[in-house]
Short mmCIF file of C-alpha atoms in Angstrom, two decimals:
data_model
loop_
_atom_site.label_atom_id
_atom_site.label_comp_id
_atom_site.label_asym_id
_atom_site.label_seq_id
_atom_site.Cartn_x
_atom_site.Cartn_y
_atom_site.Cartn_z
CA MET A 1 121.91 115.32 107.99
CA GLN A 2 122.53 111.70 107.65
CA ILE A 3 119.54 109.62 106.83
CA ALA A 4 119.77 105.73 107.48
CA LEU A 5 116.91 103.53 105.89
CA LEU A 6 117.31 100.12 107.53
CA GLY A 7 115.40 97.47 105.57
CA GLY A 8 116.04 100.29 102.94
CA THR A 9 115.40 97.82 100.17
CA GLY A 10 111.71 97.35 100.21
CA ASP A 11 109.02 99.50 98.90
CA ILE A 12 108.51 101.90 101.61
CA GLY A 13 112.43 102.05 101.84
CA GLU A 14 112.33 103.19 97.88
CA GLY A 15 109.92 105.86 98.50
CA PHE A 16 111.97 107.39 101.38
CA ALA A 17 115.25 107.24 99.30
CA VAL A 18 113.80 108.78 96.09
CA ARG A 19 111.72 111.55 97.92
CA PHE A 20 114.38 112.54 100.64
CA SER A 21 116.78 112.56 97.87
CA ARG A 22 114.82 114.57 95.67
CA ASP A 23 113.53 117.08 97.76
CA THR A 24 115.85 117.18 100.47
CA GLU A 25 119.87 118.23 100.98
CA HIS A 26 120.25 115.50 103.19
CA ASP A 27 122.04 112.27 102.54
CA VAL A 28 120.42 109.07 102.08
CA ILE A 29 122.02 105.60 103.08
CA VAL A 30 120.39 102.26 102.37
CA GLY A 31 120.72 99.80 104.79
CA SER A 32 120.10 96.03 104.63
CA ARG A 33 120.97 92.80 105.93
CA THR A 34 123.63 92.38 103.64
CA ALA A 35 126.05 94.63 101.53
CA GLU A 36 125.23 93.38 98.15
CA LYS A 37 121.06 93.88 98.67
CA ALA A 38 121.92 97.46 100.04
CA ALA A 39 124.31 97.94 97.11
CA ASN A 40 122.00 96.66 94.30
CA ALA A 41 119.01 99.01 95.84
CA ALA A 42 121.19 102.08 96.05
CA GLU A 43 122.17 101.59 92.61
CA SER A 44 118.60 101.21 91.08
CA TYR A 45 117.50 104.43 93.31
CA ILE A 46 120.33 106.47 91.95
CA GLU A 47 118.77 105.51 88.31
CA THR A 48 115.66 106.42 89.21
CA LEU A 49 116.69 109.54 90.38
CA ASP A 50 118.68 110.18 87.18
CA ASP A 51 115.82 109.42 85.12
CA HIS A 52 113.96 112.12 86.70
CA GLY A 53 116.88 114.75 86.41
CA VAL A 54 118.19 114.51 90.01
CA ASP A 55 121.92 113.80 90.44
CA ALA A 56 122.23 112.19 93.63
CA THR A 57 124.26 110.34 95.71
CA VAL A 58 122.69 107.14 97.53
CA ALA A 59 125.05 105.44 99.84
CA ASP A 60 124.92 101.90 100.93
CA ALA A 61 125.86 99.76 104.34
CA GLU A 62 124.89 96.80 106.11
CA ASN A 63 122.27 97.97 108.69
CA PRO A 64 124.59 98.07 111.77
CA GLU A 65 126.82 100.54 109.77
CA ALA A 66 124.12 102.54 108.18
CA ALA A 67 122.62 102.99 111.98
CA ARG A 68 126.02 104.35 113.11
CA ARG A 69 126.20 106.98 110.33
CA GLY A 70 122.41 108.06 110.72
CA ASP A 71 121.40 111.03 112.54
CA VAL A 72 117.99 109.84 111.75
CA VAL A 73 117.35 106.13 111.44
CA ILE A 74 114.03 104.88 109.76
CA LEU A 75 112.93 101.48 110.46
CA SER A 76 111.70 100.74 106.99
CA VAL A 77 110.94 97.00 107.87
CA PRO A 78 107.77 95.21 108.19
CA ALA A 79 106.49 95.34 111.97
CA TYR A 80 107.40 91.65 112.84
CA TYR A 81 110.97 92.37 112.17
CA LEU A 82 111.14 95.38 114.06
CA SER A 83 112.48 94.32 117.27
CA ASP A 84 115.00 92.03 115.70
CA THR A 85 116.17 95.05 113.45
CA ILE A 86 116.52 97.19 116.24
CA GLU A 87 118.40 94.77 118.37
CA ALA A 88 121.33 94.26 115.40
CA VAL A 89 121.81 97.49 115.55
CA ALA A 90 121.33 98.85 119.14
CA ASP A 91 124.95 99.37 119.81
CA ASN A 92 125.07 101.86 117.05
CA LEU A 93 122.65 103.83 117.53
CA GLY A 94 124.08 106.40 120.19
CA ASP A 95 121.54 109.45 120.25
CA ALA A 96 120.32 108.99 116.53
CA VAL A 97 116.32 109.80 115.93
CA LEU A 98 114.42 106.24 115.59
CA VAL A 99 111.72 106.61 113.47
CA SER A 100 109.01 103.90 113.20
CA PRO A 101 106.66 104.15 110.27
CA ALA A 102 105.81 100.43 110.39
CA VAL A 103 101.96 99.06 111.23
CA GLY A 104 101.02 95.57 112.20
CA MET A 105 98.08 94.39 110.16
CA GLN A 106 95.97 90.94 109.46
CA ARG A 107 93.46 90.08 107.08
CA ASP A 108 90.21 88.60 107.90
CA GLU A 109 87.07 88.10 105.43
CA ASP A 110 86.23 91.91 105.71
CA GLY A 111 89.57 92.98 104.96
CA LEU A 112 92.65 94.21 106.88
CA HIS A 113 92.72 94.98 110.51
CA TYR A 114 95.20 96.64 112.61
CA ASN A 115 96.94 94.18 114.91
CA ARG A 116 97.70 96.21 118.01
CA PRO A 117 100.88 95.02 119.67
CA GLY A 118 100.73 94.50 123.37
CA ALA A 119 103.01 97.65 124.03
CA GLY A 120 100.34 99.50 122.36
CA SER A 121 101.62 100.32 119.11
CA VAL A 122 104.53 99.53 116.97
CA ALA A 123 106.22 102.82 117.74
CA GLN A 124 105.89 101.89 121.32
CA LEU A 125 107.35 98.53 120.56
CA ALA A 126 110.25 100.31 119.07
CA ALA A 127 110.82 102.31 122.22
CA GLU A 128 110.68 99.36 124.36
CA ALA A 129 113.34 97.59 122.05
CA ALA A 130 115.60 100.63 121.54
CA PRO A 131 118.54 101.49 124.00
CA ALA A 132 117.99 104.04 126.65
CA GLY A 133 118.79 107.59 125.22
CA THR A 134 117.86 106.77 121.59
CA PRO A 135 114.46 108.87 121.04
CA VAL A 136 111.82 107.07 119.09
CA VAL A 137 109.22 109.10 116.78
CA GLY A 138 106.26 107.58 114.98
CA ALA A 139 105.75 108.98 111.59
CA PHE A 140 105.12 108.03 107.98
CA GLN A 141 102.67 105.29 108.62
CA ASN A 142 99.97 106.58 106.26
CA LEU A 143 101.96 106.73 103.05
CA ALA A 144 101.25 104.63 100.24
CA ALA A 145 104.25 102.92 99.40
CA ALA A 146 103.82 102.76 95.96
CA LYS A 147 102.83 106.39 95.02
CA LEU A 148 105.63 107.52 97.50
CA ALA A 149 108.10 105.51 95.20
CA ASN A 150 106.88 107.00 92.13
CA LEU A 151 108.57 110.28 91.55
CA ASP A 152 105.82 111.06 88.91
CA ALA A 153 103.16 111.04 91.38
CA ASP A 154 101.99 113.99 92.92
CA MET A 155 101.16 113.82 96.65
CA ASP A 156 98.97 115.88 99.00
CA TRP A 157 99.05 114.33 102.29
CA ASP A 158 99.45 114.89 106.24
CA VAL A 159 101.90 113.23 108.27
CA PRO A 160 101.29 112.99 111.79
CA VAL A 161 103.98 112.78 113.97
CA THR A 162 104.42 111.36 117.64
CA GLY A 163 107.30 111.29 119.88
CA ASP A 164 108.12 111.78 123.81
CA ASP A 165 111.06 113.63 122.90
CA PRO A 166 110.11 117.03 121.53
CA GLU A 167 113.65 117.68 120.03
CA ALA A 168 113.67 114.65 117.95
CA LYS A 169 109.73 114.99 116.97
CA ALA A 170 110.78 118.44 115.62
CA THR A 171 113.51 116.99 113.66
CA VAL A 172 111.25 114.26 111.84
CA MET A 173 108.47 116.94 111.39
CA GLU A 174 110.86 119.17 109.44
CA LEU A 175 112.09 116.36 107.53
CA ALA A 176 108.46 115.40 106.58
CA ASP A 177 107.69 119.08 105.67
CA GLU A 178 111.04 118.84 103.16
CA VAL A 179 109.39 116.51 101.06
CA GLU A 180 107.06 117.78 98.36
CA GLY A 181 103.00 117.33 98.87
CA LEU A 182 103.85 116.38 102.85
CA ARG A 183 102.70 118.29 105.82
CA SER A 184 103.61 117.00 109.14
CA LEU A 185 101.21 117.39 112.35
CA ASP A 186 101.97 117.12 115.77
CA ALA A 187 99.88 114.28 117.20
CA GLY A 188 101.16 114.36 120.42
CA GLY A 189 103.00 111.53 122.54
CA LEU A 190 104.17 108.34 121.72
CA ALA A 191 101.35 106.56 122.99
CA ASN A 192 99.11 108.36 120.48
CA SER A 193 100.82 106.10 117.84
CA THR A 194 97.93 103.74 117.84
CA GLU A 195 95.33 105.51 116.26
CA ILE A 196 97.72 106.52 113.32
CA GLU A 197 98.81 103.06 113.01
CA SER A 198 95.27 102.03 112.88
CA LEU A 199 94.47 104.26 109.95
CA THR A 200 96.75 102.36 107.56
CA PRO A 201 94.32 99.20 107.21
CA LEU A 202 91.39 101.66 106.58
CA LEU A 203 93.06 103.13 103.72
CA ILE A 204 93.73 99.70 102.27
CA ASN A 205 90.23 98.88 102.60
CA LEU A 206 88.76 101.82 101.26
CA ALA A 207 91.17 101.64 98.21
CA ALA A 208 90.19 97.73 97.68
CA ASN A 209 86.11 98.65 98.04
CA ASN A 210 85.66 101.97 96.25
CA ASP A 211 86.45 102.26 92.35
CA GLY A 212 88.62 104.85 91.12
CA LEU A 213 90.67 105.00 94.71
CA HIS A 214 94.16 103.63 94.82
CA ASP A 215 97.30 104.25 96.86
CA LEU A 216 95.19 106.67 99.45
CA GLY A 217 96.67 108.78 101.87
CA VAL A 218 94.96 111.18 104.16
CA LYS A 219 94.38 114.91 104.66
CA PHE A 220 93.02 116.48 107.83
CA TRP A 221 91.15 119.56 107.96
CA MET B 1 62.29 108.74 103.74
CA GLN B 2 62.00 109.31 107.61
CA ILE B 3 64.79 109.85 109.38
CA ALA B 4 64.90 109.42 113.47
CA LEU B 5 67.60 110.39 115.49
CA LEU B 6 67.82 109.18 118.60
CA GLY B 7 69.16 111.27 121.61
CA GLY B 8 68.88 113.89 118.75
CA THR B 9 68.85 116.65 121.35
CA GLY B 10 72.69 116.76 121.55
CA ASP B 11 75.61 118.35 119.49
CA ILE B 12 75.45 115.64 116.97
CA GLY B 13 72.07 115.16 116.62
CA GLU B 14 71.69 118.91 115.98
CA GLY B 15 74.09 118.67 113.23
CA PHE B 16 72.30 116.08 111.64
CA ALA B 17 68.90 117.52 111.84
CA VAL B 18 69.89 120.87 110.47
CA ARG B 19 72.12 119.61 107.66
CA PHE B 20 69.52 116.66 106.38
CA SER B 21 66.60 119.44 106.68
CA ARG B 22 68.69 121.84 104.44
CA ASP B 23 70.26 119.26 102.04
CA THR B 24 67.85 116.51 101.51
CA GLU B 25 64.21 115.91 100.94
CA HIS B 26 63.99 113.67 103.78
CA ASP B 27 62.04 114.44 107.34
CA VAL B 28 63.66 114.60 110.13
CA ILE B 29 62.10 113.27 113.59
CA VAL B 30 64.25 114.51 116.69
CA GLY B 31 64.04 111.89 119.32
CA SER B 32 64.67 112.02 122.93
CA ARG B 33 64.03 110.19 126.43
CA THR B 34 61.45 112.87 127.21
CA ALA B 35 58.84 114.68 124.95
CA GLU B 36 59.62 118.08 126.24
CA LYS B 37 63.22 118.26 125.49
CA ALA B 38 62.66 116.55 121.88
CA ALA B 39 59.90 119.37 121.26
CA ASN B 40 62.30 122.14 122.53
CA ALA B 41 65.51 120.74 120.14
CA ALA B 42 63.01 120.60 117.31
CA GLU B 43 62.04 124.23 117.80
CA SER B 44 65.61 125.22 118.18
CA TYR B 45 66.83 123.53 115.14
CA ILE B 46 63.33 125.03 113.10
CA GLU B 47 64.74 128.60 114.02
CA THR B 48 68.44 127.81 113.08
CA LEU B 49 67.09 126.69 109.74
CA ASP B 50 64.67 129.46 109.20
CA ASP B 51 67.90 131.81 110.24
CA HIS B 52 69.54 130.23 107.07
CA GLY B 53 66.70 130.63 104.95
CA VAL B 54 65.39 127.24 105.16
CA ASP B 55 61.54 126.81 105.80
CA ALA B 56 61.74 123.01 106.92
CA THR B 57 59.60 121.13 109.34
CA VAL B 58 61.29 118.97 111.90
CA ALA B 59 59.13 116.52 113.85
CA ASP B 60 59.85 115.65 117.49
CA ALA B 61 58.80 112.32 119.59
CA GLU B 62 59.95 110.40 122.45
CA ASN B 63 62.61 107.96 121.40
CA PRO B 64 60.17 104.79 120.97
CA GLU B 65 58.05 106.65 118.69
CA ALA B 66 60.88 108.14 116.76
CA ALA B 67 62.29 104.73 116.20
CA ARG B 68 58.57 103.57 114.91
CA ARG B 69 58.60 106.06 112.35
CA GLY B 70 61.80 106.29 111.25
CA ASP B 71 63.28 104.45 108.03
CA VAL B 72 66.66 105.17 109.08
CA VAL B 73 67.51 105.52 112.98
CA ILE B 74 70.62 107.04 113.90
CA LEU B 75 72.00 106.42 117.46
CA SER B 76 72.77 109.98 118.17
CA VAL B 77 73.81 109.24 121.55
CA PRO B 78 77.35 108.82 123.73
CA ALA B 79 78.55 105.09 123.19
CA TYR B 80 78.04 104.41 126.74
CA TYR B 81 74.21 104.94 126.35
CA LEU B 82 74.12 102.75 123.13
CA SER B 83 72.86 99.77 124.42
CA ASP B 84 70.13 101.13 126.76
CA THR B 85 69.23 103.23 124.07
CA ILE B 86 68.72 100.27 121.57
CA GLU B 87 66.90 98.39 124.18
CA ALA B 88 64.12 101.13 124.95
CA VAL B 89 63.14 101.10 121.33
CA ALA B 90 63.97 97.61 119.96
CA ASP B 91 60.27 96.44 120.03
CA ASN B 92 59.93 99.55 117.40
CA LEU B 93 62.46 99.04 114.85
CA GLY B 94 61.29 96.68 112.48
CA ASP B 95 63.56 96.87 109.53
CA ALA B 96 64.65 100.16 109.88
CA VAL B 97 68.06 100.84 109.11
CA LEU B 98 70.12 101.62 112.50
CA VAL B 99 73.11 104.14 112.15
CA SER B 100 76.05 103.87 114.72
CA PRO B 101 78.02 107.08 114.76
CA ALA B 102 79.11 106.83 118.04
CA VAL B 103 82.91 106.59 119.37
CA GLY B 104 83.71 105.52 122.84
CA MET B 105 87.08 107.40 124.04
CA GLN B 106 89.10 107.53 127.03
CA ARG B 107 91.50 110.37 128.15
CA ASP B 108 94.95 110.03 129.49
CA GLU B 109 98.06 112.33 130.12
CA ASP B 110 98.80 111.84 126.01
CA GLY B 111 95.23 112.78 124.86
CA LEU B 112 92.25 110.72 123.53
CA HIS B 113 92.59 107.17 123.03
CA TYR B 114 90.08 104.90 121.26
CA ASN B 115 88.31 102.55 123.69
CA ARG B 116 87.38 99.51 121.86
CA PRO B 117 84.42 97.88 123.01
CA GLY B 118 84.55 93.99 123.44
CA ALA B 119 82.35 93.58 120.69
CA GLY B 120 85.24 95.15 118.30
CA SER B 121 83.69 98.39 117.73
CA VAL B 122 80.73 100.63 119.04
CA ALA B 123 79.06 99.33 115.65
CA GLN B 124 79.17 95.84 116.41
CA LEU B 125 78.01 96.51 119.73
CA ALA B 126 74.89 98.00 118.24
CA ALA B 127 74.25 95.00 116.32
CA GLU B 128 74.62 92.78 119.13
CA ALA B 129 71.99 94.76 120.74
CA ALA B 130 69.89 95.27 117.64
CA PRO B 131 66.81 93.07 117.07
CA ALA B 132 67.39 90.31 114.56
CA GLY B 133 66.21 91.58 111.03
CA THR B 134 67.23 95.09 111.96
CA PRO B 135 70.32 95.88 109.71
CA VAL B 136 73.22 98.03 111.41
CA VAL B 137 75.51 100.60 109.36
CA GLY B 138 78.54 102.33 110.82
CA ALA B 139 78.72 105.88 109.34
CA PHE B 140 79.23 109.59 110.39
CA GLN B 141 81.86 108.81 113.18
CA ASN B 142 84.57 111.15 111.94
CA LEU B 143 82.31 114.34 111.49
CA ALA B 144 82.96 117.16 113.92
CA ALA B 145 79.88 118.06 115.67
CA ALA B 146 80.08 121.72 116.07
CA LYS B 147 81.09 122.13 112.39
CA LEU B 148 78.51 120.22 111.25
CA ALA B 149 75.82 121.94 113.19
CA ASN B 150 76.99 125.24 111.79
CA LEU B 151 75.35 125.84 108.58
CA ASP B 152 77.60 128.82 107.77
CA ALA B 153 80.65 126.20 107.89
CA ASP B 154 81.63 124.41 104.53
CA MET B 155 82.47 120.93 104.80
CA ASP B 156 84.66 118.70 102.25
CA TRP B 157 84.82 115.84 104.32
CA ASP B 158 84.69 111.66 103.53
CA VAL B 159 82.37 109.35 105.32
CA PRO B 160 83.30 105.69 105.50
CA VAL B 161 80.62 103.37 105.68
CA THR B 162 80.51 99.93 106.75
CA GLY B 163 77.51 97.22 107.00
CA ASP B 164 76.93 93.57 106.12
CA ASP B 165 73.60 94.38 104.84
CA PRO B 166 74.42 95.86 101.29
CA GLU B 167 71.01 97.65 100.61
CA ALA B 168 71.19 99.06 104.12
CA LYS B 169 74.70 100.48 103.52
CA ALA B 170 73.83 101.67 99.98
CA THR B 171 70.59 103.67 101.63
CA VAL B 172 73.27 105.30 104.31
CA MET B 173 75.75 106.12 101.77
CA GLU B 174 73.35 107.89 99.39
CA LEU B 175 72.15 109.83 102.58
CA ALA B 176 75.49 110.95 103.29
CA ASP B 177 76.12 111.98 99.55
CA GLU B 178 73.20 114.00 99.75
CA VAL B 179 74.55 116.26 102.43
CA GLU B 180 76.51 119.33 100.93
CA GLY B 181 80.34 118.70 101.28
CA LEU B 182 80.26 114.86 102.59
CA ARG B 183 81.38 112.10 100.28
CA SER B 184 80.37 108.43 101.46
CA LEU B 185 83.01 105.65 100.71
CA ASP B 186 82.48 101.86 100.87
CA ALA B 187 84.76 100.65 103.83
CA GLY B 188 83.47 97.04 103.66
CA GLY B 189 81.91 94.96 106.58
CA LEU B 190 80.83 96.09 109.71
CA ALA B 191 83.89 94.64 111.35
CA ASN B 192 85.85 97.13 109.75
CA SER B 193 84.39 99.90 111.73
CA THR B 194 87.04 99.60 114.46
CA GLU B 195 89.56 101.43 112.38
CA ILE B 196 86.98 104.19 111.45
CA GLU B 197 86.17 104.59 115.09
CA SER B 198 89.74 104.80 115.90
CA LEU B 199 90.21 107.82 113.83
CA THR B 200 87.93 110.13 115.91
CA PRO B 201 90.50 110.50 118.89
CA LEU B 202 93.06 111.26 116.35
CA LEU B 203 91.39 114.08 114.60
CA ILE B 204 90.54 115.39 118.42
CA ASN B 205 94.38 115.06 119.36
CA LEU B 206 95.62 116.44 116.00
CA ALA B 207 93.15 119.44 116.61
CA ALA B 208 94.78 120.09 120.18
CA ASN B 209 98.52 119.79 119.24
CA ASN B 210 98.57 121.80 115.79
CA ASP B 211 97.74 126.00 115.81
CA GLY B 212 94.95 126.76 113.42
CA LEU B 213 93.48 123.34 113.08
CA HIS B 214 90.04 122.97 115.03
CA ASP B 215 86.89 120.56 114.19
CA LEU B 216 88.85 118.31 111.91
CA GLY B 217 87.42 115.97 109.55
CA VAL B 218 89.26 113.55 106.96
CA LYS B 219 89.77 113.31 103.20
CA PHE B 220 91.38 110.21 101.67
CA TRP B 221 92.94 110.27 98.38
#
């Protein structure tokens, strides 16, 4: 399977690239708005993987080309770039599975808060922006990017997954389960993404307010 | 310390009563709108404790009297009774710590969703309804009531706690930490309760959609 990381040059993109490359048989394509940034990031991820004894290829391309090649296309961009990013690749998505890991947040004096989009959630916003026929799945919103990108760090986290297309959701759940230390959970339809995205600012607030806690994820039991 | 459970005859009240009685040195007072319901519930909790080898006293009273005696007063009622319950006991609260564990939820075809009150959260709604000088703390929103009430069940859950009065928040965090299997976490100011309350419908949706998962709580790491 080809996994395209749109905006894959950022923190969360790095985490996806190195974990998928190390733990799965799938091919990773780092996408960016410029070919140069994509190539630089891919080179850096290959070095990181090599440092950890993993001989992996990481491809690179501009976002539209990455989207064209992806079976799974992950929107590894901040929430406020989401619609523009989808628009720029819409003609190339076909029936790829589009994955939304982004969360909109805003800070006030108490800490971070979930900034709920009018669509209900970022995942639903992605579904509104996506072309008809491209299924959208919400996943990976609660992963601490720095820890995900650190191959020396052990994770033991749950990944709640939402979607209205059962096959697309199953594809993403299997992908998550292939990553060491992640367990996918079925969280129902795409409209249930709201409460999953809301969890991310809570994780950040908890890390900010409690000594010894940082880069938090979540486990349900 | 005297812990008053307003509306303590329901599922979550039962859980608080038997866990606090078994695991802490504090005295529990079960409150209800009628003296008879309070007395029946207290009797039942004492039997449960006795069945588990715990010789504990559980007091009972109508809500206003329970509130008068409580150092910590827990609003163990559904969110839609919250304001009425506070109003009925307001003259008796004094400087007791008022605790809000309730979550407003509504069901649609995808499952349960957080029903955010206009105040921002149920805990903030409680603060609006509480008399001046009574500090409000948000806590215990993510505990599965049935498991909490089952003294044979081991818990290993986190309790994020919010509040704008540091001393009141510390009192509730210590109380949570005294219960076996609970770890309190400082989640910042009362306005951060929104994301904690949002987590509860997610826990219920995850239990509904995944075989083998039920009565879920959460652990952050």
